[in-house]
């Protein structure tokens, strides 16, 4: 593979993205693919420094515009230091959250100007659009229940603590993105059992790899 494949995983709280990324990574490595597994916010040293500020809620008092700018700064560093180099080396990059999280978490549930968000996004990703985005769709009430069980006695983070109505708006925003960009986005029912979800993710990703491999083969002369 001359150029790698950039796959992002999106969804609401508790949808199971991290678990499925690890399961997929295990299968891909077993097939001999070279991988970079990463996350947002974070993924690079500079972005990880911003992660705590964002998830702790320390930036919340400064408003959604400041949060959007911090996410963008972290994403820009992540793209240039980790994602782009890995893709150019021919690796498969699996990223837990990317630009669609900003579209949903800062765009759908804030009053920020859509043109401002689009400009910030364009600068932050600098042309590095995902080749495939898998959206894990789950009823927000179930997602929050799962998230609560996962963190135990720990305090909910900046985004988990918001109201059920806000989480529902985010779910609708993810589905709207998938509807607008069906060539990039695949929606998976995350309410199914782990093995069923895993099989759906595996089928989607390996089908994309087969298409990529077919496109890279030299054409046979007639």
XYZ file of N, CA and C in Angstrom:
666
model
N 0.848 -1.183 0.000
C 0.000 0.000 0.000
C 0.891 1.243 0.000
N 0.882 2.009 -1.087
C 1.747 3.184 -1.173
C 1.345 4.224 -0.151
N 0.055 4.454 -0.034
C -0.463 5.388 0.957
C -1.320 4.590 1.930
N -1.247 4.948 3.190
C -2.013 4.221 4.190
C -3.491 4.549 4.144
N -4.204 4.058 5.135
C -5.649 4.253 5.241
C -5.938 4.903 6.582
N -6.687 5.985 6.560
C -6.996 6.741 7.771
C -8.454 6.478 8.137
N -8.669 5.780 9.262
C -10.012 5.404 9.698
C -10.292 6.035 11.054
N -11.417 6.731 11.161
C -11.803 7.343 12.424
C -13.034 6.653 12.992
N -13.148 6.700 14.305
C -14.239 6.053 15.037
C -14.954 7.115 15.858
N -16.254 7.211 15.656
C -17.028 8.276 16.281
C -18.262 7.714 16.978
N -18.829 8.518 17.860
C -20.049 8.126 18.540
C -20.160 8.816 19.879
N -21.308 8.664 20.501
C -21.549 9.292 21.791
C -20.840 8.580 22.926
N -21.098 9.055 24.130
C -20.466 8.483 25.315
C -20.907 7.028 25.484
N -19.948 6.164 25.833
C -20.259 4.785 26.134
C -20.620 3.919 24.947
N -20.340 4.374 23.738
C -20.747 3.620 22.546
C -19.834 2.429 22.242
N -18.681 2.360 22.888
C -17.808 1.203 22.714
C -16.715 1.362 21.682
N -16.400 2.586 21.305
C -15.388 2.829 20.284
C -14.027 2.245 20.660
N -13.577 2.546 21.868
C -12.234 2.134 22.278
C -12.091 0.623 22.284
N -13.103 -0.073 22.767
C -13.067 -1.541 22.783
C -12.967 -2.101 21.370
N -13.772 -1.558 20.469
C -13.790 -2.075 19.099
C -12.517 -1.726 18.342
N -11.928 -0.592 18.628
C -10.649 -0.246 18.000
C -9.593 -1.279 18.369
N -9.534 -1.644 19.638
C -8.521 -2.610 20.074
C -8.758 -3.980 19.453
N -10.009 -4.375 19.338
C -10.317 -5.674 18.719
C -9.938 -5.666 17.238
N -10.253 -4.574 16.561
C -9.897 -4.473 15.149
C -8.383 -4.452 14.978
N -7.694 -3.720 15.839
C -6.233 -3.643 15.744
C -5.597 -5.022 15.867
N -6.125 -5.838 16.762
C -5.600 -7.191 16.932
C -5.740 -8.002 15.642
N -6.885 -7.887 14.991
C -7.113 -8.624 13.743
C -6.215 -8.115 12.620
N -6.065 -6.809 12.528
C -5.241 -6.247 11.463
C -3.776 -6.622 11.635
N -3.288 -6.575 12.860
C -1.894 -6.957 13.105
C -1.670 -8.426 12.778
N -2.679 -9.252 13.086
C -2.551 -10.680 12.779
C -2.434 -10.928 11.281
N -2.978 -10.000 10.474
C -2.896 -10.106 9.014
C -1.638 -9.442 8.459
N -0.822 -8.882 9.341
C 0.437 -8.299 8.909
C 0.399 -6.821 8.570
N -0.721 -6.153 8.835
C -0.793 -4.724 8.541
C -0.040 -3.924 9.607
N 0.600 -2.855 9.175
C 1.247 -1.940 10.101
C 0.225 -0.898 10.543
N 0.188 -0.658 11.853
C -0.865 0.190 12.415
C -0.304 1.317 13.263
N -1.078 2.399 13.316
C -0.939 3.403 14.353
C -2.319 3.555 14.977
N -2.410 3.323 16.279
C -3.671 3.472 17.010
C -3.553 4.710 17.879
N -4.482 5.637 17.746
C -4.355 6.909 18.429
C -5.728 7.423 18.852
N -5.776 8.609 19.446
C -7.033 9.120 19.993
C -7.051 10.639 20.001
N -8.256 11.177 20.172
C -8.427 12.606 20.397
C -9.443 12.835 21.512
N -9.315 13.952 22.243
C -8.170 14.848 22.188
C -6.921 14.137 22.701
N -5.812 14.436 22.071
C -4.555 13.805 22.430
C -3.912 13.147 21.232
N -3.098 12.140 21.492
C -2.472 11.380 20.424
C -1.047 11.774 20.119
N -0.664 12.985 20.466
C 0.716 13.448 20.312
C 1.082 14.155 21.614
N 2.377 14.338 21.891
C 2.740 14.967 23.168
C 2.079 16.335 23.387
N 2.068 17.155 22.343
C 1.440 18.469 22.489
C -0.056 18.365 22.724
N -0.711 17.479 21.980
C -2.155 17.333 22.110
C -2.542 16.703 23.442
N -1.720 15.792 23.947
C -2.019 15.185 25.245
C -1.975 16.234 26.361
N -1.110 17.236 26.206
C -1.053 18.305 27.200
C -2.352 19.099 27.232
N -3.002 19.216 26.075
C -4.266 19.953 25.988
C -5.434 19.084 26.454
N -5.300 17.759 26.324
C -6.394 16.841 26.650
C -6.937 17.055 28.065
N -6.035 17.144 29.029
C -6.484 17.300 30.415
C -7.249 18.604 30.596
N -6.777 19.663 29.963
C -7.447 20.959 30.077
C -8.881 20.863 29.570
N -9.066 20.163 28.454
C -10.389 20.052 27.852
C -11.308 19.133 28.653
N -10.845 17.936 28.970
C -11.731 16.970 29.616
C -11.995 17.278 31.081
N -11.084 17.993 31.712
C -11.308 18.368 33.114
C -12.339 19.467 33.250
N -12.617 20.161 32.146
C -13.551 21.283 32.201
C -12.885 22.609 32.510
N -11.543 22.620 32.576
C -10.839 23.856 32.920
C -11.062 24.952 31.892
N -11.292 24.561 30.622
C -11.505 25.574 29.574
C -12.962 25.987 29.443
N -13.875 25.256 30.087
C -15.307 25.517 29.917
C -15.719 26.942 30.278
N -15.190 27.524 31.358
C -15.600 28.892 31.695
C -15.266 29.930 30.628
N -14.322 29.609 29.747
C -13.935 30.554 28.699
C -14.846 30.482 27.477
N -15.770 29.526 27.480
C -16.765 29.470 26.413
C -16.436 28.483 25.312
N -17.446 28.155 24.478
C -17.265 27.137 23.432
C -16.267 27.525 22.352
N -16.113 28.823 22.084
C -15.143 29.231 21.067
C -13.723 28.888 21.512
N -13.430 29.135 22.776
C -12.097 28.792 23.291
C -11.886 27.286 23.262
N -12.893 26.522 23.637
C -12.769 25.067 23.586
C -12.520 24.598 22.157
N -13.246 25.173 21.207
C -13.072 24.791 19.808
C -11.653 25.081 19.333
N -11.105 26.211 19.744
C -9.743 26.563 19.350
C -8.716 25.623 19.987
N -8.957 25.234 21.235
C -8.036 24.309 21.890
C -8.079 22.934 21.232
N -9.285 22.461 20.906
C -9.396 21.202 20.182
C -8.649 21.284 18.854
N -8.796 22.405 18.165
C -8.156 22.564 16.860
C -6.635 22.587 16.992
N -6.137 23.260 18.010
C -4.686 23.304 18.216
C -4.144 21.901 18.491
N -4.865 21.153 19.336
C -4.453 19.784 19.628
C -4.509 18.929 18.366
N -5.568 19.107 17.571
C -5.729 18.305 16.345
C -4.631 18.609 15.336
N -4.295 19.860 15.177
C -3.244 20.227 14.229
C -1.928 19.547 14.587
N -1.579 19.567 15.865
C -0.342 18.913 16.294
C -0.432 17.406 16.068
N -1.566 16.838 16.380
C -1.795 15.402 16.209
C -1.657 14.995 14.741
N -2.272 15.767 13.862
C -2.211 15.468 12.428
C -0.771 15.501 11.928
N -0.073 16.565 12.246
C 1.264 16.748 11.664
C 2.328 15.873 12.317
N 2.156 15.552 13.590
C 3.170 14.769 14.287
C 2.931 13.259 14.225
N 1.668 12.851 14.074
C 1.351 11.422 14.160
C 0.612 10.908 12.925
N -0.530 11.490 12.622
C -1.413 10.905 11.609
C -0.813 10.979 10.209
N -0.444 12.171 9.763
C 0.072 12.313 8.405
C 1.334 11.476 8.173
N 2.316 11.513 9.077
C 3.504 10.679 8.850
C 3.175 9.187 8.752
N 2.237 8.716 9.586
C 1.893 7.290 9.547
C 1.220 6.924 8.232
N 0.293 7.756 7.781
C -0.388 7.494 6.506
C 0.619 7.517 5.362
N 1.554 8.454 5.394
C 2.557 8.537 4.331
C 3.525 7.361 4.362
N 3.661 6.720 5.518
C 4.492 5.503 5.599
C 3.734 4.272 5.113
N 2.460 4.441 4.780
C 1.659 3.321 4.314
C 0.936 2.566 5.404
N 0.876 3.127 6.602
C 0.215 2.452 7.711
C -1.296 2.700 7.714
N -2.002 1.831 8.428
C -3.411 2.072 8.719
C -3.468 2.831 10.043
N -4.143 3.958 10.050
C -4.305 4.751 11.268
C -5.731 4.577 11.774
N -5.851 4.124 13.013
C -7.142 3.993 13.683
C -7.210 5.066 14.757
N -8.136 6.005 14.601
C -8.202 7.152 15.506
C -9.547 7.210 16.229
N -9.481 7.200 17.545
C -10.666 7.304 18.400
C -11.040 8.785 18.518
N -12.024 9.190 17.722
C -12.529 10.566 17.566
C -11.607 11.387 16.655
N -12.245 12.290 15.893
C -11.503 13.218 15.036
C -12.420 14.398 14.745
N -12.425 14.874 13.516
C -13.130 16.126 13.220
C -14.634 16.059 13.454
N -15.248 14.878 13.265
C -16.697 14.797 13.460
C -17.085 15.028 14.912
N -16.209 14.708 15.846
C -16.500 15.013 17.247
C -16.617 16.511 17.462
N -15.752 17.284 16.809
C -15.863 18.740 16.924
C -17.127 19.246 16.245
N -17.451 18.674 15.093
C -18.684 19.070 14.412
C -19.899 18.836 15.293
N -19.858 17.766 16.065
C -20.991 17.404 16.912
C -20.927 18.101 18.269
N -19.797 17.979 18.961
C -19.708 18.466 20.337
C -19.586 19.985 20.423
N -18.894 20.611 19.472
C -18.827 22.078 19.477
C -19.830 22.701 18.502
N -20.190 21.966 17.460
C -21.074 22.523 16.449
C -22.540 22.357 16.753
N -22.968 21.136 17.005
C -24.400 20.860 17.143
C -24.980 21.339 18.462
N -24.164 21.439 19.490
C -24.705 21.786 20.805
C -24.109 23.079 21.361
N -23.733 23.973 20.466
C -23.302 25.314 20.887
C -23.830 26.316 19.873
N -23.648 27.583 20.158
C -24.140 28.629 19.268
C -23.019 29.201 18.399
N -21.956 28.440 18.206
C -20.845 28.947 17.418
C -21.224 29.067 15.945
N -20.668 30.064 15.294
C -20.898 30.303 13.879
C -20.383 29.113 13.068
N -21.232 28.482 12.260
C -20.780 27.342 11.460
C -19.596 27.679 10.551
N -19.538 28.901 10.035
C -18.419 29.286 9.180
C -17.112 29.333 9.979
N -17.205 29.788 11.237
C -16.021 29.801 12.097
C -15.533 28.382 12.325
N -16.451 27.481 12.639
C -16.068 26.090 12.873
C -15.467 25.452 11.623
N -16.048 25.754 10.469
C -15.522 25.185 9.219
C -14.114 25.692 8.944
N -13.860 26.972 9.223
C -12.526 27.538 9.023
C -11.517 26.901 9.962
N -11.902 26.763 11.235
C -11.022 26.140 12.218
C -10.700 24.705 11.807
N -11.736 23.985 11.357
C -11.538 22.591 10.931
C -10.558 22.512 9.763
N -10.729 23.377 8.772
C -9.886 23.356 7.583
C -8.420 23.581 7.948
N -8.183 24.514 8.842
C -6.810 24.789 9.258
C -6.238 23.628 10.069
N -7.052 23.068 10.962
C -6.564 22.031 11.870
C -6.199 20.739 11.143
N -7.026 20.329 10.171
C -6.748 19.041 9.523
C -5.813 19.179 8.339
N -5.743 20.383 7.749
C -4.803 20.654 6.658
C -4.858 19.576 5.582
N -6.086 19.240 5.154
C -6.271 18.280 4.076
C -6.326 16.816 4.490
N -6.101 16.529 5.759
C -6.065 15.136 6.210
C -7.470 14.666 6.606
N -8.309 14.412 5.594
C -9.647 13.889 5.835
C -9.591 12.371 6.020
N -10.436 11.829 6.882
C -10.474 10.360 7.016
C -10.928 9.700 5.716
N -10.364 8.530 5.430
C -10.834 7.728 4.307
C -12.143 7.029 4.660
N -12.301 6.690 5.923
C -13.501 6.008 6.402
C -13.776 6.461 7.830
N -15.057 6.655 8.131
C -15.462 6.976 9.492
C -16.559 6.005 9.910
N -16.325 5.312 11.006
C -17.315 4.386 11.548
C -18.003 5.080 12.720
N -19.312 5.244 12.618
C -20.101 5.917 13.648
C -20.868 4.864 14.442
N -20.582 4.794 15.723
C -21.258 3.851 16.609
C -22.520 4.523 17.156
N -23.660 4.039 16.717
C -24.934 4.656 17.087
C -25.549 3.921 18.276
N -25.880 4.686 19.316
C -26.417 4.087 20.534
C -27.347 5.079 21.215
N -28.439 4.568 21.780
C -29.332 5.416 22.561
C -28.530 6.093 23.672
N -28.602 7.416 23.792
C -27.768 8.125 24.770
C -27.979 7.660 26.208
N -29.192 7.271 26.557
C -29.439 6.812 27.923
C -28.623 5.557 28.226
N -28.576 4.627 27.280
C -27.769 3.423 27.453
C -26.285 3.771 27.435
N -25.895 4.694 26.571
C -24.496 5.092 26.514
C -24.017 5.698 27.819
N -24.824 6.544 28.418
C -24.445 7.152 29.691
C -24.405 6.108 30.800
N -25.298 5.129 30.749
C -25.265 4.051 31.739
C -23.953 3.274 31.625
N -23.553 2.969 30.388
C -22.293 2.248 30.177
C -21.106 3.083 30.648
N -21.137 4.376 30.318
C -20.026 5.253 30.710
C -19.902 5.340 32.221
N -21.040 5.390 32.901
C -21.036 5.452 34.360
C -20.458 4.167 34.952
N -20.856 3.015 34.385
C -20.331 1.740 34.875
C -18.825 1.642 34.649
N -18.355 2.191 33.536
C -16.935 2.125 33.186
C -16.078 2.963 34.126
N -16.538 4.157 34.470
C -15.690 5.046 35.287
C -15.813 4.773 36.779
N -16.854 4.033 37.206
C -17.004 3.718 38.621
C -17.212 4.967 39.462
N -16.352 5.142 40.457
C -16.502 6.264 41.387
C -15.873 7.553 40.865
N -15.227 7.503 39.707
C -14.593 8.701 39.165
C -15.636 9.733 38.750
N -15.233 10.990 38.726
C -16.124 12.080 38.341
C -16.348 12.087 36.834
N -17.581 12.303 36.366
C -17.823 12.411 34.920
C -16.975 13.526 34.315
N -16.506 13.319 33.071
C -15.681 14.350 32.449
C -16.551 15.488 31.919
N -15.896 16.453 31.290
C -16.551 17.669 30.813
C -17.788 17.385 29.966
N -17.765 16.332 29.167
C -18.848 16.078 28.226
C -19.837 15.032 28.719
N -19.381 14.079 29.505
C -20.286 13.072 30.045
C -21.343 13.683 30.962
N -20.993 14.767 31.647
C -21.870 15.314 32.680
C -23.070 16.072 32.130
N -23.128 16.306 30.827
C -24.200 17.125 30.276
C -25.516 16.348 30.220
N -26.604 17.066 29.973
C -27.936 16.491 30.099
C -28.229 15.463 29.007
N -29.207 14.618 29.272
C -29.608 13.602 28.298
C -30.061 14.252 26.997
N -30.743 15.395 27.102
C -31.211 16.095 25.902
C -30.044 16.526 25.022
N -28.961 16.975 25.624
C -27.772 17.367 24.860
C -27.166 16.154 24.170
N -27.091 15.045 24.876
C -26.538 13.825 24.275
C -27.424 13.338 23.123
N -28.727 13.525 23.249
C -29.626 13.131 22.161
C -29.382 13.989 20.923
N -29.162 15.277 21.120
C -28.854 16.163 19.992
C -27.555 15.739 19.312
N -26.611 15.275 20.095
C -25.347 14.815 19.513
C -25.557 13.553 18.684
N -26.380 12.660 19.187
C -26.672 11.455 18.407
C -27.289 11.832 17.060
N -28.239 12.732 17.084
C -28.895 13.161 15.847
C -27.903 13.834 14.908
N -26.952 14.587 15.481
C -25.957 15.272 14.646
C -25.035 14.264 13.967
N -24.647 13.212 14.677
C -23.816 12.171 14.057
C -24.556 11.508 12.898
N -25.816 11.191 13.105
C -26.591 10.540 12.046
C -26.767 11.473 10.850
N -26.875 12.773 11.109
C -26.994 13.735 10.011
C -25.702 13.797 9.199
N -24.557 13.720 9.864
C -23.269 13.692 9.154
C -23.198 12.464 8.262
N -23.595 11.311 8.799
C -23.562 10.070 8.020
C -24.467 10.161 6.802
N -25.594 10.823 6.960
C -26.518 10.965 5.839
C -25.950 11.882 4.766
N -25.235 12.924 5.187
C -24.641 13.866 4.233
C -23.427 13.288 3.525
N -22.693 12.414 4.204
C -21.437 11.898 3.650
C -21.418 10.368 3.655
N -22.325 9.740 2.919
C -22.409 8.270 2.943
C -21.200 7.580 2.328
N -20.453 8.288 1.481
C -19.271 7.674 0.874
C -18.143 7.510 1.890
N -18.190 8.258 2.965
C -17.153 8.191 4.004
C -17.638 7.492 5.264
N -18.883 7.675 5.621
C -19.384 7.255 6.928
C -20.183 5.953 6.868
N -19.940 5.104 7.838
C -20.697 3.868 8.019
C -21.267 3.885 9.430
N -22.575 3.709 9.541
C -23.234 3.691 10.852
C -23.399 2.242 11.303
N -22.989 1.978 12.534
C -23.093 0.642 13.108
C -23.940 0.708 14.374
N -24.843 -0.244 14.512
C -25.709 -0.320 15.688
C -24.890 -0.807 16.883
N -24.560 0.121 17.776
C -23.704 -0.213 18.913
C -24.475 -0.839 20.066
N -25.788 -1.028 19.904
C -26.562 -1.675 20.956
C -26.441 -3.197 20.898
N -25.914 -3.710 19.796
C -25.729 -5.159 19.656
C -24.628 -5.639 20.595
N -24.505 -6.964 20.749
C -23.456 -7.504 21.611
C -22.083 -7.234 21.000
N -21.049 -7.341 21.826
C -19.694 -6.982 21.416
C -19.241 -7.736 20.165
N -19.535 -9.039 20.111
C -19.075 -9.843 18.980
C -19.769 -9.432 17.686
N -21.055 -9.122 17.770
C -21.783 -8.698 16.574
C -21.245 -7.368 16.064
N -21.017 -6.433 16.973
C -20.453 -5.138 16.580
C -19.067 -5.339 15.984
N -18.273 -6.178 16.616
C -16.929 -6.467 16.111
C -16.977 -7.017 14.688
N -17.884 -7.925 14.441
C -17.993 -8.509 13.102
C -18.390 -7.467 12.059
N -19.274 -6.547 12.435
C -19.688 -5.506 11.497
C -18.524 -4.564 11.190
N -17.767 -4.201 12.215
C -16.604 -3.336 12.017
C -15.572 -4.038 11.145
N -15.293 -5.291 11.453
C -14.299 -6.060 10.689
C -14.693 -6.146 9.218
N -15.964 -6.454 8.961
C -16.424 -6.580 7.573
C -16.251 -5.277 6.816
N -16.603 -4.156 7.457
C -16.505 -2.859 6.784
C -15.065 -2.495 6.464
N -14.177 -2.695 7.418
C -12.784 -2.291 7.234
C -12.078 -3.200 6.236
N -12.264 -4.503 6.328
C -11.587 -5.404 5.408
C -12.130 -5.254 3.985
N -13.400 -4.891 3.849
C -13.932 -4.612 2.513
C -13.237 -3.391 1.917
N -13.017 -2.366 2.735
C -12.314 -1.170 2.251
C -10.880 -1.494 1.874
N -10.241 -2.362 2.627
C -8.871 -2.754 2.311
C -8.803 -3.545 1.012
N -9.796 -4.370 0.771
C -9.836 -5.119 -0.484
C -9.994 -4.180 -1.676
N -10.850 -3.178 -1.526
C -11.026 -2.195 -2.602
C -9.722 -1.457 -2.848
N -9.044 -1.042 -1.768
C -7.784 -0.316 -1.905
C -6.735 -1.202 -2.602
N -6.683 -2.476 -2.220
C -5.711 -3.379 -2.833
C -5.996 -3.583 -4.317
N -7.282 -3.709 -4.659
C -7.648 -3.889 -6.068
C -7.268 -2.669 -6.898
N -7.452 -1.492 -6.309
C -7.132 -0.252 -7.040
C -5.633 -0.105 -7.251
N -4.834 -0.703 -6.378
C -3.384 -0.532 -6.472
C -2.710 -1.569 -7.366
N -3.459 -2.601 -7.747
C -2.873 -3.621 -8.621
C -2.690 -3.079 -10.015
N -1.580 -3.414 -10.686
C -1.389 -2.976 -12.082
C -2.467 -3.583 -12.968
N -2.964 -2.808 -13.894
C -3.963 -3.315 -14.829
C -3.322 -4.288 -15.799
N -4.009 -5.399 -16.036
C -3.497 -6.367 -16.989
C -3.755 -5.892 -18.409
N -2.773 -6.116 -19.227
C -2.934 -5.698 -20.617
C -3.929 -6.625 -21.324
N -4.722 -6.051 -22.194
C -5.724 -6.838 -22.926
C -5.016 -7.761 -23.920
